Amino acid sequence: MTRQRQVILEELRKVDCHPTADELYLMVRSRLPRVSLGTVYRNLDVLFRNGEIQKLDAGGQHRFDGDVRNHYHVRCQGCGRIDDVFGEALEALAMPRSSAHDYEITGYRLEFDGLCPACVPQAEGGE
Amino acid sequence: MTRQRQVILEELRKVDCHPTADELYLMVRSRLPRVSLGTVYRNLDVLFRNGEIQKLDAGGQHRFDGDVRNHYHVRCQGCGRIDDVFGEALEALAMPRSSAHDYEITGYRLEFDGLCPACVPQAEGGE
DNA sequence: ATTCATGCAAAGGGTTTGCAGGAAA
DNA sequence: TTTCCTGCAAACCCTTTGCATGAAT
């Protein structure tokens, strides 16, 4: 755990938005001015494989989440913003359905689509 | 609906895998040798906005699905392959939970993670 | 004639990688 | 010393875009 990796993790955990690698790079750079983008990517990858952070696929880009507790996400279709959704876990949603394809299922991901408070007005006006 | 767009849609509907734009480009090119990648991207975008196809986010890349019926996906963590999962819809999963963030929820996406038949052996051997 | 989509090629954004230098064991 | 990680820059992949041509109304 190098200083760089530690700061990256700290900065990511500090926010509740879900920054891209580049956004996180800017945040980290305020504390480690000489850090490089490559280092950010490399460490995000290590942290992800260690299960210390979550990696999200959003609009052909990656976003990261420092909160590894089980929770879901809502994505705004207007601006791409992503928020957390905590709620009753889908206990009812049994994994077994997976057998259909002989996949060995390890988990699931639930994401909501919608419009965030800032984008709702525009959508209403537009249609 | 130009000839290009029609062929793109036909080729996409023909398969049950979930090709990337580039993979689809190769498929289309077997019928329309002079088609360009740009045209494929442009038409996929139109088709997507018209609700005629689905666009998936997978590993920082887009994949497309010609089947717009309500179904889920399983993604192999080993090779990135994506398969369909048809099954009882999540009737039980009420949208209401969304109110938490003042989002106007329009839908949800459920994705399973796991290992496909081809990747299971490797994973077992490795650990 | 006008409009819109195409093919092509260049540009753009995001991510990965090779390499020499630096920190830690 | 050996190992691993870093900063830097170049390379790479995926996607979008500008432009002149071409098809269709």
mmCIF file of N, CA and C (backbone and C1' of nucleotides) in Angstrom, chain C residues 6-19:
data_model
loop_
_atom_site.group_PDB
_atom_site.id
_atom_site.type_symbol
_atom_site.label_atom_id
_atom_site.label_comp_id
_atom_site.label_asym_id
_atom_site.label_seq_id
_atom_site.Cartn_x
_atom_site.Cartn_y
_atom_site.Cartn_z
ATOM 1 P P DT C 6 -26.771 5.764 -43.472
ATOM 2 O "O5'" DT C 6 -25.553 5.830 -44.492
ATOM 3 C "C5'" DT C 6 -25.773 5.434 -45.850
ATOM 4 C "C4'" DT C 6 -24.564 5.813 -46.677
ATOM 5 C "C3'" DT C 6 -23.258 5.247 -46.108
ATOM 6 O "O3'" DT C 6 -22.772 4.228 -46.991
ATOM 7 C "C1'" DT C 6 -23.063 7.576 -46.698
ATOM 8 P P DG C 7 -21.629 3.300 -46.526
ATOM 9 O "O5'" DG C 7 -20.332 4.098 -46.989
ATOM 10 C "C5'" DG C 7 -19.981 4.132 -48.360
ATOM 11 C "C4'" DG C 7 -18.648 4.848 -48.519
ATOM 12 C "C3'" DG C 7 -17.487 4.201 -47.755
ATOM 13 O "O3'" DG C 7 -16.350 4.170 -48.619
ATOM 14 C "C1'" DG C 7 -17.768 6.462 -47.040
ATOM 15 P P DC C 8 -15.037 3.449 -48.224
ATOM 16 O "O5'" DC C 8 -14.160 4.655 -47.682
ATOM 17 C "C5'" DC C 8 -13.964 5.814 -48.507
ATOM 18 C "C4'" DC C 8 -13.328 6.915 -47.686
ATOM 19 C "C3'" DC C 8 -12.208 6.428 -46.754
ATOM 20 O "O3'" DC C 8 -10.977 7.015 -47.159
ATOM 21 C "C1'" DC C 8 -13.643 7.985 -45.681
ATOM 22 P P DA C 9 -9.605 6.493 -46.507
ATOM 23 O "O5'" DA C 9 -9.100 7.798 -45.762
ATOM 24 C "C5'" DA C 9 -9.590 9.076 -46.177
ATOM 25 C "C4'" DA C 9 -9.480 10.031 -45.007
ATOM 26 C "C3'" DA C 9 -8.315 9.708 -44.071
ATOM 27 O "O3'" DA C 9 -7.692 10.913 -43.676
ATOM 28 C "C1'" DA C 9 -10.315 9.767 -42.840
ATOM 29 P P DA C 10 -6.306 10.889 -42.872
ATOM 30 O "O5'" DA C 10 -6.573 12.028 -41.795
ATOM 31 C "C5'" DA C 10 -7.416 13.127 -42.136
ATOM 32 C "C4'" DA C 10 -8.080 13.658 -40.886
ATOM 33 C "C3'" DA C 10 -7.136 13.757 -39.687
ATOM 34 O "O3'" DA C 10 -7.347 15.001 -39.043
ATOM 35 C "C1'" DA C 10 -9.052 12.497 -39.101
ATOM 36 P P DA C 11 -6.403 15.478 -37.878
ATOM 37 O "O5'" DA C 11 -7.400 15.514 -36.642
ATOM 38 C "C5'" DA C 11 -8.679 16.121 -36.819
ATOM 39 C "C4'" DA C 11 -9.579 15.730 -35.673
ATOM 40 C "C3'" DA C 11 -8.944 15.924 -34.296
ATOM 41 O "O3'" DA C 11 -9.896 16.532 -33.458
ATOM 42 C "C1'" DA C 11 -9.802 13.731 -34.497
ATOM 43 P P DG C 12 -9.453 17.270 -32.127
ATOM 44 O "O5'" DG C 12 -10.243 16.448 -31.042
ATOM 45 C "C5'" DG C 12 -11.612 16.148 -31.238
ATOM 46 C "C4'" DG C 12 -12.017 15.026 -30.298
ATOM 47 C "C3'" DG C 12 -11.315 15.134 -28.940
ATOM 48 O "O3'" DG C 12 -12.314 15.364 -27.956
ATOM 49 C "C1'" DG C 12 -11.262 12.892 -29.820
ATOM 50 P P DG C 13 -11.942 15.632 -26.469
ATOM 51 O "O5'" DG C 13 -12.224 14.220 -25.802
ATOM 52 C "C5'" DG C 13 -13.515 13.624 -25.932
ATOM 53 C "C4'" DG C 13 -13.510 12.263 -25.253
ATOM 54 C "C3'" DG C 13 -12.834 12.261 -23.882
ATOM 55 O "O3'" DG C 13 -13.658 11.534 -22.983
ATOM 56 C "C1'" DG C 13 -11.804 10.649 -25.294
ATOM 57 P P DG C 14 -13.228 11.375 -21.485
ATOM 58 O "O5'" DG C 14 -12.685 9.883 -21.477
ATOM 59 C "C5'" DG C 14 -13.570 8.834 -21.846
ATOM 60 C "C4'" DG C 14 -12.852 7.509 -21.792
ATOM 61 C "C3'" DG C 14 -12.137 7.210 -20.466
ATOM 62 O "O3'" DG C 14 -12.509 5.887 -20.072
ATOM 63 C "C1'" DG C 14 -10.633 6.966 -22.272
ATOM 64 P P DT C 15 -11.882 5.269 -18.740
ATOM 65 O "O5'" DT C 15 -10.610 4.486 -19.287
ATOM 66 C "C5'" DT C 15 -10.827 3.438 -20.231
ATOM 67 C "C4'" DT C 15 -9.527 2.768 -20.576
ATOM 68 C "C3'" DT C 15 -8.703 2.294 -19.375
ATOM 69 O "O3'" DT C 15 -8.565 0.879 -19.504
ATOM 70 C "C1'" DT C 15 -7.337 3.441 -20.958
ATOM 71 P P DT C 16 -7.620 0.030 -18.576
ATOM 72 O "O5'" DT C 16 -6.303 -0.080 -19.453
ATOM 73 C "C5'" DT C 16 -6.423 -0.558 -20.780
ATOM 74 C "C4'" DT C 16 -5.056 -0.630 -21.422
ATOM 75 C "C3'" DT C 16 -4.001 -1.382 -20.606
ATOM 76 O "O3'" DT C 16 -3.380 -2.303 -21.501
ATOM 77 C "C1'" DT C 16 -3.172 0.744 -21.245
ATOM 78 P P DT C 17 -2.299 -3.324 -20.976
ATOM 79 O "O5'" DT C 17 -0.933 -2.643 -21.418
ATOM 80 C "C5'" DT C 17 -0.845 -2.017 -22.692
ATOM 81 C "C4'" DT C 17 0.563 -1.510 -22.927
ATOM 82 C "C3'" DT C 17 1.659 -2.234 -22.140
ATOM 83 O "O3'" DT C 17 2.814 -2.305 -22.970
ATOM 84 C "C1'" DT C 17 1.702 0.056 -21.610
ATOM 85 P P DG C 18 3.950 -3.367 -22.676
ATOM 86 O "O5'" DG C 18 5.253 -2.512 -22.999
ATOM 87 C "C5'" DG C 18 5.288 -1.688 -24.173
ATOM 88 C "C4'" DG C 18 6.513 -0.794 -24.136
ATOM 89 C "C3'" DG C 18 7.731 -1.423 -23.480
ATOM 90 O "O3'" DG C 18 8.906 -0.921 -24.139
ATOM 91 C "C1'" DG C 18 6.995 0.438 -22.181
ATOM 92 P P DC C 19 10.359 -1.463 -23.727
ATOM 93 O "O5'" DC C 19 10.885 -0.242 -22.868
ATOM 94 C "C5'" DC C 19 10.726 1.094 -23.360
ATOM 95 C "C4'" DC C 19 11.179 2.073 -22.305
ATOM 96 C "C3'" DC C 19 12.335 1.555 -21.433
ATOM 97 O "O3'" DC C 19 13.340 2.549 -21.347
ATOM 98 C "C1'" DC C 19 10.590 2.368 -20.078
#
